[in-house]
Coordinates of C-alpha atoms in Angstrom, one line a residue:
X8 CA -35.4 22.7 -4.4
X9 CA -32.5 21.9 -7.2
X10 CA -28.8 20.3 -5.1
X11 CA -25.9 22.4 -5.9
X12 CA -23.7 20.5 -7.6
X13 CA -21.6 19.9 -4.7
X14 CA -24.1 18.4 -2.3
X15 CA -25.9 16.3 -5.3
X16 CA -24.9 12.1 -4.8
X17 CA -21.8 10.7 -6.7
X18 CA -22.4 9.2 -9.7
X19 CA -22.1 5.7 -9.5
X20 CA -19.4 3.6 -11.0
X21 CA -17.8 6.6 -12.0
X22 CA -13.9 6.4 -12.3
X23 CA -12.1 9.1 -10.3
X24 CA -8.9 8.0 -11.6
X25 CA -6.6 7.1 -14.9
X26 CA -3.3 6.5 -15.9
X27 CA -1.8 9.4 -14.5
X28 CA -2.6 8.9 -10.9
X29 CA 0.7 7.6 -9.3
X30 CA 0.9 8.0 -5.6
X31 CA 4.1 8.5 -3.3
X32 CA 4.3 6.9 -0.3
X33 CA 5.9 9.1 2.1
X34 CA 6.1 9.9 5.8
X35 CA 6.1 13.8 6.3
X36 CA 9.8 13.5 7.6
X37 CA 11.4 11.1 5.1
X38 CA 13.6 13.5 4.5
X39 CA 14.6 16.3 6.7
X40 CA 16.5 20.0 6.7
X41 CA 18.2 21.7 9.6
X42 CA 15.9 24.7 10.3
X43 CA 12.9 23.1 8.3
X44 CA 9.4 21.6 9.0
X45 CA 9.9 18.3 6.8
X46 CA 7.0 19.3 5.4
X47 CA 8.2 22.2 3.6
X48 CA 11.2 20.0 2.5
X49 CA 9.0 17.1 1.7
X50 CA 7.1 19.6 -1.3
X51 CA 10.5 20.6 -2.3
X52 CA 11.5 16.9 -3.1
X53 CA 8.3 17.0 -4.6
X54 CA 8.5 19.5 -6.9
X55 CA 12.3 19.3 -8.0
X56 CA 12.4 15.4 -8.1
X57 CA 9.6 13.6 -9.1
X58 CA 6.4 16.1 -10.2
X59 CA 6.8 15.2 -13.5
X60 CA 5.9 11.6 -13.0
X61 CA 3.9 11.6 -10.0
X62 CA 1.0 13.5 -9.1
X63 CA -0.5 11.9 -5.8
X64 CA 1.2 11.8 -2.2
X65 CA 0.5 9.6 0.2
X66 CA 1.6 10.9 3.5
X67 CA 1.5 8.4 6.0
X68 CA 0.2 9.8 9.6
X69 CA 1.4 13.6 10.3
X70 CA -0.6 13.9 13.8
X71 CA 0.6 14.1 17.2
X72 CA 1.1 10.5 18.1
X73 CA 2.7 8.1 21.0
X74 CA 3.8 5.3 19.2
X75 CA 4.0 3.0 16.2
X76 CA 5.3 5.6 13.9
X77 CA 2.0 7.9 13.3
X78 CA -0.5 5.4 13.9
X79 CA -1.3 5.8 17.5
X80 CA -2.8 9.5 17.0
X81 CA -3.2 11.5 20.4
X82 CA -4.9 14.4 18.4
X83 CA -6.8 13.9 15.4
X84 CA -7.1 17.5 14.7
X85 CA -4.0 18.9 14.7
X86 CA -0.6 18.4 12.5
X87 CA 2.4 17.6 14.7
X88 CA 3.8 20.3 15.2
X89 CA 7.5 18.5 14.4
X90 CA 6.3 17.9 11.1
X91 CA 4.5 21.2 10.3
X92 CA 1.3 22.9 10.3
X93 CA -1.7 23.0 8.3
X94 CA -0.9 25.3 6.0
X95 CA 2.0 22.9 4.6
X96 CA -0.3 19.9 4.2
X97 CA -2.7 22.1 2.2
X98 CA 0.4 23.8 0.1
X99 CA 1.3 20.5 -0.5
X100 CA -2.5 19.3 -1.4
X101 CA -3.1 22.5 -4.0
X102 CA -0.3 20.4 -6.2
X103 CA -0.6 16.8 -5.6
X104 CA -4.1 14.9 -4.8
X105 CA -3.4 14.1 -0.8
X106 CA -4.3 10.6 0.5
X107 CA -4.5 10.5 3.8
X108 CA -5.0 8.1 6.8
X109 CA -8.1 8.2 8.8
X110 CA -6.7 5.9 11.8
X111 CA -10.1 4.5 12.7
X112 CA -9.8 1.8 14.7
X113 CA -8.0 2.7 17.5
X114 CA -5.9 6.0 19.0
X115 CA -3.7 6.5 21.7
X116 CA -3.5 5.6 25.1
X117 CA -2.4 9.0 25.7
X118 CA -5.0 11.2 23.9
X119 CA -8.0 13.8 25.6
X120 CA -10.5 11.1 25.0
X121 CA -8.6 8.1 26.9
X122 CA -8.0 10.4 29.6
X123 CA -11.7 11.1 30.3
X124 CA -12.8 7.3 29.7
X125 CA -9.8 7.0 32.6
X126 CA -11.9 9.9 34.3
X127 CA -15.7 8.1 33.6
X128 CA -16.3 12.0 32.2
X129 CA -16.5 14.2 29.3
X130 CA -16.3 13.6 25.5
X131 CA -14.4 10.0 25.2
X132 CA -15.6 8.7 28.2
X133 CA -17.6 5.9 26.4
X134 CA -15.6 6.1 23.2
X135 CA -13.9 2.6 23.7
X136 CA -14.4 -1.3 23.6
X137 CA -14.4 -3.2 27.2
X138 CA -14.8 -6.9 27.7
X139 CA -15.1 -8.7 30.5
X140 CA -11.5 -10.4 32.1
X141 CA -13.0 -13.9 31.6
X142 CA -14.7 -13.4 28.1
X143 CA -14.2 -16.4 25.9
X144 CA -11.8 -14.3 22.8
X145 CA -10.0 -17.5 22.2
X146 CA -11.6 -17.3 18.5
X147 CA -10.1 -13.5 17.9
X148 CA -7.9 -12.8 15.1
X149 CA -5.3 -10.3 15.0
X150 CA -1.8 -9.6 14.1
X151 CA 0.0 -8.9 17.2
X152 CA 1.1 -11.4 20.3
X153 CA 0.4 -9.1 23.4
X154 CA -2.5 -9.6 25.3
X155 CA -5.7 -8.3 23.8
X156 CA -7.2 -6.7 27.2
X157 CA -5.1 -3.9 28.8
X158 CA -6.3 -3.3 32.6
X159 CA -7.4 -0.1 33.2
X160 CA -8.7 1.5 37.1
X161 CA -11.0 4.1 35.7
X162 CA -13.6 6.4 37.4
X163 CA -16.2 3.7 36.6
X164 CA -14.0 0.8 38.2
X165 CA -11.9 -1.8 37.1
X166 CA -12.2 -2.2 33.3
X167 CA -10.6 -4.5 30.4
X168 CA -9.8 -2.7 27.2
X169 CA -9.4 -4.1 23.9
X170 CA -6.2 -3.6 22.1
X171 CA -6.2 -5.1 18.7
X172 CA -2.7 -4.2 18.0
X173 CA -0.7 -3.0 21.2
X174 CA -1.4 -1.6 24.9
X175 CA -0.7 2.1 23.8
X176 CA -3.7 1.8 21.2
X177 CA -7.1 1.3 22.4
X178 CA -10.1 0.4 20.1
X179 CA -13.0 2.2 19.8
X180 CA -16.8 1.4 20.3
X181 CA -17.8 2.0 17.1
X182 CA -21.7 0.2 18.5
X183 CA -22.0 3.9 20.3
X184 CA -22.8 6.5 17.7
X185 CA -20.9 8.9 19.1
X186 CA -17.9 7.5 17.8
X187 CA -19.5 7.7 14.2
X188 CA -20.5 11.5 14.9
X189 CA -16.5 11.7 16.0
X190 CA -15.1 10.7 13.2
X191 CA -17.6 12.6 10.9
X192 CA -16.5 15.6 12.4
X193 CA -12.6 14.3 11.6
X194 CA -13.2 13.2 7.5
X195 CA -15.1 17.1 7.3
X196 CA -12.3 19.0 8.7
X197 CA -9.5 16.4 6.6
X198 CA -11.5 17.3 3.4
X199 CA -11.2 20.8 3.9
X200 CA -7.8 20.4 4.2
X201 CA -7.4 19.2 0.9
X202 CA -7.3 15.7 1.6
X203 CA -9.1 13.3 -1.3
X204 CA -8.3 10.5 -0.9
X205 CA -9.2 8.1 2.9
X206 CA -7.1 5.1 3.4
X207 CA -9.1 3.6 5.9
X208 CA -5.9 1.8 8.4
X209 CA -6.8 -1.9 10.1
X210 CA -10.6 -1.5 9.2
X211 CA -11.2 -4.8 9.3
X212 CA -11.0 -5.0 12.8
X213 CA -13.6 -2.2 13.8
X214 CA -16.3 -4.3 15.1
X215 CA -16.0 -6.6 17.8
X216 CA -18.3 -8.9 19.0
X217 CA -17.0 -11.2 22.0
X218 CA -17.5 -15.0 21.0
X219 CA -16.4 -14.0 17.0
X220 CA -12.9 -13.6 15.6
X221 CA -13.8 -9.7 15.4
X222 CA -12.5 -9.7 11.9
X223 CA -14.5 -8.8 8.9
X224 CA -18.0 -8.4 10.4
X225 CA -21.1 -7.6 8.5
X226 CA -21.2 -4.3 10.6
X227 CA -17.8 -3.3 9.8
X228 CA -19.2 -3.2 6.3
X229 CA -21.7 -1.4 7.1
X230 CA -19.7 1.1 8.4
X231 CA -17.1 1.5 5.5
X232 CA -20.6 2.0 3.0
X233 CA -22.1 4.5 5.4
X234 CA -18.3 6.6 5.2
X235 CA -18.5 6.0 1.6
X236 CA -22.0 7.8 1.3
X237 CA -20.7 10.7 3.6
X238 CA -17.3 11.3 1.9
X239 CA -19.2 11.0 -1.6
X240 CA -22.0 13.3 -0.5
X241 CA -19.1 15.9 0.4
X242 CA -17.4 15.8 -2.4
X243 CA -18.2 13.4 -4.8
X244 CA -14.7 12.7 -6.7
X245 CA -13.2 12.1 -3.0
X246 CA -11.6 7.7 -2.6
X247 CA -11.8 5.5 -0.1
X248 CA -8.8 2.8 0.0
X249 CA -9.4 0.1 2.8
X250 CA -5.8 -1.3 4.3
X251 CA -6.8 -5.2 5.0
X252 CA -3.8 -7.0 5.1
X253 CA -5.7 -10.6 5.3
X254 CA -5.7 -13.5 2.9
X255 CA -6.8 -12.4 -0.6
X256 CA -10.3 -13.5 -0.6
X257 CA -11.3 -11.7 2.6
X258 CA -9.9 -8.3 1.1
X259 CA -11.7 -8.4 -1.9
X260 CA -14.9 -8.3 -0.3
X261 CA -14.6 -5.0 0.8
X262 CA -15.4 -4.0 -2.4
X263 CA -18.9 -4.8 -1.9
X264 CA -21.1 -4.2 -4.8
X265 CA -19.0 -1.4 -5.9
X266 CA -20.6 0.8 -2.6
X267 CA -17.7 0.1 -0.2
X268 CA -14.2 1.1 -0.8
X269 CA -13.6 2.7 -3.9
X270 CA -10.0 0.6 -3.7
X271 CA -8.2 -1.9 -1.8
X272 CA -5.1 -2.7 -1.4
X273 CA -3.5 -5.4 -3.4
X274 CA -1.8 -7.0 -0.5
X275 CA -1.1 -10.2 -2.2
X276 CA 1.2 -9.1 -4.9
X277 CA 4.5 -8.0 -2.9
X278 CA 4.6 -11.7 -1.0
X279 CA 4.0 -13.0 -4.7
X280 CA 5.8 -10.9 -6.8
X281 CA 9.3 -11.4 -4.5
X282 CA 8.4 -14.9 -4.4
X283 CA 8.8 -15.3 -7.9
X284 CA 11.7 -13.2 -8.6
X285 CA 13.2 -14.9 -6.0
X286 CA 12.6 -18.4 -7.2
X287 CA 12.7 -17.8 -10.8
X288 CA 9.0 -19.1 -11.0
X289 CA 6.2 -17.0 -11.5
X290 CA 3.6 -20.3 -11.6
X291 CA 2.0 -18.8 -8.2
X292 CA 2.1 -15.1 -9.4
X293 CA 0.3 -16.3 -12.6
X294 CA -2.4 -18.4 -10.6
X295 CA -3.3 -15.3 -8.6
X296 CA -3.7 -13.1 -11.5
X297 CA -5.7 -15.3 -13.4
X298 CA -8.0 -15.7 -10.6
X299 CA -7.8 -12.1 -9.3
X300 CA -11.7 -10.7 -10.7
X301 CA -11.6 -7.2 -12.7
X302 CA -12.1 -4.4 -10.5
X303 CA -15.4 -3.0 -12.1
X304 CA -15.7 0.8 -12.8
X305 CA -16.1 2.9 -9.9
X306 CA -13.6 0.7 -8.4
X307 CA -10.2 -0.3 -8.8
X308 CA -6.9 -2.2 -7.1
X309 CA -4.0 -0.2 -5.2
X310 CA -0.8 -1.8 -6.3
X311 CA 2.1 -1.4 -4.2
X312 CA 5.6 -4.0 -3.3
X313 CA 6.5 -2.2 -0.7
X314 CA 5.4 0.0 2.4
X315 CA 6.2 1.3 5.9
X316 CA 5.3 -1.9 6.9
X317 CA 7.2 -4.8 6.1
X318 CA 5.8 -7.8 3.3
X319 CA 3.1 -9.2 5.2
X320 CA 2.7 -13.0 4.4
X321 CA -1.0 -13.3 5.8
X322 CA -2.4 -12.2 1.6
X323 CA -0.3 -14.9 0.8
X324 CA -2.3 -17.5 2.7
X325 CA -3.7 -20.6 0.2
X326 CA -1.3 -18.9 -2.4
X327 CA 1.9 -19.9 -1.5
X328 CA 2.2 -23.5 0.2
X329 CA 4.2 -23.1 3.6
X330 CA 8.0 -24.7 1.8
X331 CA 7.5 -22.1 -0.4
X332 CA 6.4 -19.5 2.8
X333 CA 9.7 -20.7 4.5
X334 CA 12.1 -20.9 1.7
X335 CA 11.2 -17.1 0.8
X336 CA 11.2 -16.2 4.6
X337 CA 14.7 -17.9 4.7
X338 CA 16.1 -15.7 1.9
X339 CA 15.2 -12.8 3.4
X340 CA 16.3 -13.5 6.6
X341 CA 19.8 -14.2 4.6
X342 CA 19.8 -10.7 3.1
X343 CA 19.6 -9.0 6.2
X344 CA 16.0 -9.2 7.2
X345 CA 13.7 -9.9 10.0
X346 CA 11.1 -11.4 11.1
X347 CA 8.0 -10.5 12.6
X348 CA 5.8 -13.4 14.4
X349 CA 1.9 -13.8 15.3
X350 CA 0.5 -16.5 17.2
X351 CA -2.2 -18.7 15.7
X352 CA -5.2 -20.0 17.1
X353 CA -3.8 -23.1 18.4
X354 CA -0.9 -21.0 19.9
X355 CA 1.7 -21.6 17.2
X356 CA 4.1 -18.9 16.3
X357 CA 3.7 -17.9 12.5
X358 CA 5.7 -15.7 10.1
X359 CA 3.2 -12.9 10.0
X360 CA 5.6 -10.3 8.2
X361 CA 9.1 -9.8 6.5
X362 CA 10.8 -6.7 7.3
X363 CA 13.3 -5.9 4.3
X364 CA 13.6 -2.9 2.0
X365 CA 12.8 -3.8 -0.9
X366 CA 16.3 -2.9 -2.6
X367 CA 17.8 -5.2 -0.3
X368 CA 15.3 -8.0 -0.6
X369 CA 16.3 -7.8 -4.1
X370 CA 19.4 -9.2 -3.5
X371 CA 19.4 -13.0 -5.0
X372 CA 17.2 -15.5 -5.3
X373 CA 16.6 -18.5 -2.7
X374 CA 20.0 -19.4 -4.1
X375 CA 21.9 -16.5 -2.2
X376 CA 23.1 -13.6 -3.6
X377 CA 24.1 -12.5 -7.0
X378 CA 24.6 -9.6 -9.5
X379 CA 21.1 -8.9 -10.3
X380 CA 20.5 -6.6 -7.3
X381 CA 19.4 -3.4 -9.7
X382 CA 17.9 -5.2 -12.9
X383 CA 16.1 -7.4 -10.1
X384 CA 14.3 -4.4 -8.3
X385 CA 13.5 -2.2 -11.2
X386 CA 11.8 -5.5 -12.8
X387 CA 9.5 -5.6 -9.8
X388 CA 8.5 -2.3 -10.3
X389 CA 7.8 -2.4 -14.5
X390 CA 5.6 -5.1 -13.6
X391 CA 3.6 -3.4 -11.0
X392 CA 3.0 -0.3 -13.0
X393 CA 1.4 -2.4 -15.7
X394 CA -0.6 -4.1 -13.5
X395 CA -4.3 -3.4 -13.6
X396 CA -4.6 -0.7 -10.8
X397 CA -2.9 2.3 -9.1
X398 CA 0.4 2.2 -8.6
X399 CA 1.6 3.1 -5.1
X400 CA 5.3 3.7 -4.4
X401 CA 7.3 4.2 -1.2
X402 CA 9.6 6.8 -1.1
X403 CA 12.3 4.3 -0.2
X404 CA 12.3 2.4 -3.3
X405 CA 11.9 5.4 -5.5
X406 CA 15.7 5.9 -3.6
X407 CA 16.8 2.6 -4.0
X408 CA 17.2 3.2 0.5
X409 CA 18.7 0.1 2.0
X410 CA 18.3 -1.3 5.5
X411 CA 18.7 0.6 8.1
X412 CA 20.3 -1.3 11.3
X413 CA 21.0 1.7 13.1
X414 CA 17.4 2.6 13.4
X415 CA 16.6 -0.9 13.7
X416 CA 18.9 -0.9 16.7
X417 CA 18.0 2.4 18.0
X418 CA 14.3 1.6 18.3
X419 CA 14.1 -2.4 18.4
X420 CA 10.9 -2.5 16.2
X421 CA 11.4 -4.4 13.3
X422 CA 9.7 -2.1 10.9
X423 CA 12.3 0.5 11.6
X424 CA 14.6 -1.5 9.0
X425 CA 12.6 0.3 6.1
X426 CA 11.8 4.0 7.7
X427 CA 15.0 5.9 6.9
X428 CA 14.9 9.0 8.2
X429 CA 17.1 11.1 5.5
X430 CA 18.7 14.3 5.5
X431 CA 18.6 16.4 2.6
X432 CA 22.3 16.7 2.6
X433 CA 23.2 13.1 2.8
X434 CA 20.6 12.2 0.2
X435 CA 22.1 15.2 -2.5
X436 CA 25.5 13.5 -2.0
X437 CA 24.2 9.8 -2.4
X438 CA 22.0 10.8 -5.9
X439 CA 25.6 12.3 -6.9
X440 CA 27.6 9.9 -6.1
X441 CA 28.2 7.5 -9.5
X442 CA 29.3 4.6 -7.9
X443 CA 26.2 4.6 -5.7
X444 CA 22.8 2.9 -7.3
X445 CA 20.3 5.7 -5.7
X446 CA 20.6 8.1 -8.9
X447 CA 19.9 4.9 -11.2
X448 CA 16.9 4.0 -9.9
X449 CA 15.2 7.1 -8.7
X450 CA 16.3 7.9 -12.9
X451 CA 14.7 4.2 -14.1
X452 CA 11.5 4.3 -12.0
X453 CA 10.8 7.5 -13.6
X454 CA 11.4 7.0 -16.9
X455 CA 9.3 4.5 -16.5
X456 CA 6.9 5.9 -15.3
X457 CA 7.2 9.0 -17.6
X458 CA 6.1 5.8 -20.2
X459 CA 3.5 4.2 -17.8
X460 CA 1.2 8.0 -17.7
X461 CA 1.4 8.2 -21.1
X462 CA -0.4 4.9 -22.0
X463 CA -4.2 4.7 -22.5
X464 CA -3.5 0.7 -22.0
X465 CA -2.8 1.1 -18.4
X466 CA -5.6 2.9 -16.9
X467 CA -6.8 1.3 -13.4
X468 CA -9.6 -0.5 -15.1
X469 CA -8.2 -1.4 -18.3
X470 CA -8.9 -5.0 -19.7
X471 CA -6.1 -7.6 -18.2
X472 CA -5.4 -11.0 -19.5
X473 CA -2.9 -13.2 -18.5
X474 CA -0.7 -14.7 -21.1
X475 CA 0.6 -18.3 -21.2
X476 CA 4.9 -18.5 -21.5
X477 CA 6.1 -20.5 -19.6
X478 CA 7.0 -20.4 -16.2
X479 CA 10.4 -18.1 -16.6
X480 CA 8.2 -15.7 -18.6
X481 CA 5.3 -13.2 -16.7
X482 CA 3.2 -11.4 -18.9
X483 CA -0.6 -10.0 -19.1
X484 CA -2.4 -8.4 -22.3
X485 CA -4.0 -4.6 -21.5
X486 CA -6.2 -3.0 -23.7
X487 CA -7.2 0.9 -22.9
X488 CA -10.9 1.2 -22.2
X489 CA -11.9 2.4 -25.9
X490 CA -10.3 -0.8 -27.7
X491 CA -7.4 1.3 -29.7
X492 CA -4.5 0.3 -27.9
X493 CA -3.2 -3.2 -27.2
X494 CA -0.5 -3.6 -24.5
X495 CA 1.9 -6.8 -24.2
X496 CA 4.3 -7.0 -21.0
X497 CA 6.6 -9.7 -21.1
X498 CA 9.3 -10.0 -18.0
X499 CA 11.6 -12.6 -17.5
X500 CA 11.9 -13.4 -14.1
X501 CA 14.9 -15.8 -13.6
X502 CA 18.4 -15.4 -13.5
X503 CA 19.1 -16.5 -16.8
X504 CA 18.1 -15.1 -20.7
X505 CA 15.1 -16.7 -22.2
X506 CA 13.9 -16.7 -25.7
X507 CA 10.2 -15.0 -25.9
X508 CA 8.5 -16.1 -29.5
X509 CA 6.5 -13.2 -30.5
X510 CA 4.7 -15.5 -32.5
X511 CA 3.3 -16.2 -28.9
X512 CA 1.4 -13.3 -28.4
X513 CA -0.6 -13.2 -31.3
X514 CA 0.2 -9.7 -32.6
X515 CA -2.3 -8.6 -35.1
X516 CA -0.8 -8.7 -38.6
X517 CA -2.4 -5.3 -39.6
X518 CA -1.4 -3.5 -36.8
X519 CA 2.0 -1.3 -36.4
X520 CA 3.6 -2.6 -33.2
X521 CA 6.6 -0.9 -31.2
X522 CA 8.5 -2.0 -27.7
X523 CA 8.0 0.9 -25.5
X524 CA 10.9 0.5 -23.3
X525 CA 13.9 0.4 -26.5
X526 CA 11.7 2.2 -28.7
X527 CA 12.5 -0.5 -30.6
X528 CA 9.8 -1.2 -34.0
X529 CA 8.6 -5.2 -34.5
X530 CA 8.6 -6.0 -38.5
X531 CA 8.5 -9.5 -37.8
X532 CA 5.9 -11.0 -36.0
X533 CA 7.7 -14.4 -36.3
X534 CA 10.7 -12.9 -35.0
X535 CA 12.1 -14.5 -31.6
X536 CA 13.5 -11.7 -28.5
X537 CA 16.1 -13.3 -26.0
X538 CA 15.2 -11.1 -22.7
X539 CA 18.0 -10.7 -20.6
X540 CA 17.9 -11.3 -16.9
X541 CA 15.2 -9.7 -15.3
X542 CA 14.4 -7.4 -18.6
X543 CA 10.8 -6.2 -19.3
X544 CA 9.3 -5.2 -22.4
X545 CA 6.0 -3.5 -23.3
X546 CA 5.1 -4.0 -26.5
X547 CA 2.3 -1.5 -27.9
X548 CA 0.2 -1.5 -31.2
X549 CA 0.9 2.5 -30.9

């Protein structure tokens, strides 16, 4: 019998992406109306602000929850009902690809299926991860400073539940199958939806095995192939993105042989990329890159500088050497951030994340604060969208948002510093207001963007070189996948204007070459451009 086409298996190494995928990252009430599901506004901002740049949405978790913003999900199956319904996520899905969380390692302490392992009956009952009170899980790893087993009287007895991240989110047992079958059920009813792209939240913790550090098991591999080969057999263009935010080598095996994730996030780059426009130095940035393998096709890196969550420091492990770790946590702290702590194995406390916005952390450099704030943060962002990869954006640095201490206050979790909630009103008056900076960079990020979609160079898997220029000069060589266009970027990263000899790059005599960003021609290839503070420039063959 001949497979529809639908149910045939994905090509392999196939590329499901190019240079036009650029993702939002958004939570479905980012920004709010009176009298309107934020759903329904959220497609408005959408469509009147940024469609014409950016084609993919990532909204973060829009199911009933108890805590941690979306990520402790009560119901899997249904849209919370504050944010909308169905029918909006799939409005929003018929004009932008949806990426979606699957929340996979945990839910809530308050949901149907906690309830009946509380009960010792019904669908759930055996759906979670129990150790023993004296268990040896001194070798664990996670992120979080609570105690890993929460005490539970059940109908069963007395039982010890693991919580990777708090009390109010209990792991599953992914060893029982019916957990598997669960979540099946879950990623079928999300692609119906509309939903085509899986980011796959704290995966690395799935499997536990008392005695291990529960972190990166063979089996948790296992499981993220097996999802791959489900998804793909449902619809075979559909992603998987894995969220690891561990050091840089441990994420990058979850690749596999291109039959894991189809991405993973690139969790080293915000820690590095601040770090060097903070310091002026981009000697650790350039070390990563150059070591950082090509993402082969059917595969491909998820950039992003900032996120709901704060800068996590962990990617940034054997990368940056801890003066450098505490002089950048320092400068954040002095620009209004915080802190948020893990302890180690040997029971020290360690700077696990900086909570910031990213406009904010922009500020200065380890030297305090200057004038740069704007040319600072929009330099960050034209070097990410050159980067070999997706871009990802958060809705608050498409905005320029700052911090927000009344949420911070409000709620006491440090995260809450970067999760503005705003209201339509408020945000019409700030894009309006000319002496504000919101209407500059919402306007910058997308004209370059408008640039970034339009450049064969910068697919997701185009080649990626890094250059050699010095240590106040970051730049990487793209050429597009058939050869015909050659991309230079070239940022300065300090505080002060530096002379970049084109001579330097090597441009091709025969070749026309323009700078994208000035639309400025290059007749002399021996010619010498002083960048500015913090200026970029992509020079193209075309």
């Amino acid at each position: 019998m001949e497979l529809s086409k639908q149910t045939m298996a994905a090509k392999p190494f196939s590329n499901h992406w190019s240079e036009e995928d650029i993702i939002l990252i958004t939570y479905g009430d980012s920004i709010v109306k009176t009298d309107e599901a934020p759903l329904k506004t959220l497609k408005k901002f959408l469509d009147t602000k940024v469609s014409n740049t950016i084609n993919s949405v990532h909204i973060l978790p829009f199911f009933p929850y108890s805590s941690d913003d979306g990520f402790s999900v009560i119901d899997y199956s249904s849209v919370n009902e504050s944010l909308g319904t169905w029918q909006d996520i799939t409005q929003i899905s018929e004009h932008y690809r949806l990426m979606s969380d699957l929340v996979i390692n945990h839910c809530s302490s308050r949901s149907a299926w906690f309830d009946n392992f509380i009960k010792g009956e019904g669908q759930g009952s055996d759906y979670f991860f129990t150790a023993l009170a004296d268990d040896d899980l001194s070798a664990v790893v996670r992120p979080r400073t609570s105690p890993l087993l929460k005490e539970v009287e059940t109908g069963k007895g007395k039982q010890f539940v693991w919580c990777t991240f708090s009390h109010d989110q209990v792991d599953f047992d992914f060893r029982n199958p019916e957990v598997l079958k669960a979540f099946a059920s879950i990623i079928k009813q999300y692609l119906d939806m509309g939903v085509k792209i899986f980011r796959l939240d704290a995966i690395a913790f799935l499997w536990k095995v008392v005695g291990t550090p529960s972190i990166n098991l063979p089996q948790t591999h296992e499981v993220v192939r097996l999802l791959r080969t489900l998804i793909e057999s449902a619809k075979q263009d559909a992603v998987i993105i894995t969220e690891t935010n561990i050091p840089n080598t441990q994420n990058l095996t979850y690749f596999g042989n291109a039959n894991e994730a189809h991405g993973i996030y690139n969790f080293s780059l915000p820690p590095l990329l601040l770090n060097t426009l903070l310091t002026g130095n981009c000697l650790y940035l350039k070390r990563w890159l150059m070591s950082m393998p090509p993402a082969q096709d059917g595969t491909m890196y998820f950039n992003f500088i900032a996120s709901h969550d704060g800068i996590g420091l962990r990617p940034a492990e054997g990368l940056l050497d801890e003066a450098e770790l505490n002089n950048l946590v320092q400068a954040v702290e002095n620009f209004g951030g915080k802190i948020s702590w893990r302890t180690t194995d040997t029971g020290q406390q360690k700077a696990y994340e900086m909570n910031i916005s990213l406009y904010d952390a922009m500020q200065g450099t380890v030297q305090g604060k200057d004038q740069w704030n704007f040319e600072r943060f929009i330099c960050a962002h034209a070097i990410m969208f050159a980067l070999e990869g997706i871009p990802g954006i958060y809705i608050h640095s498409m905005l320029g948002t700052q911090n927000d201490y009344q949420k911070l206050a409000n709620t006491h979790h440090n995260r809450a510093i970067n999760r503005r909630r705003w209201h339509v009103e408020a945000l019409e008056e700030a894009l309006n207001d000319s002496n504000l900076h919101h209407a500059k960079v919402l306007s910058s990020l997308k004209s370059l963007l408008a640039l970034r979609i339009k450049q064969p160079a910068f697919h997701p898997n185009a080649t990626q070189f890094t250059l050699h220029l010095g240590l106040q000069l970051f730049g990487f060589w793209r050429q597009s996948k058939d050869r015909k266009q050659s991309m230079f970027c070239v940022s300065n990263i300090s505080d002060q204007p530096v002379v970049l000899p084109l001579s330097e790059l090597n441009l091709i005599i025969t070749e026309s070459w323009l700078e994208l960003l000035t639309q400025v021609k290059i007749t002399d290839l021996n010619h010498e451009l002083i960048l500015s503070p913090y200026q970029t420039v992509w020079i193209s063959n075309i």
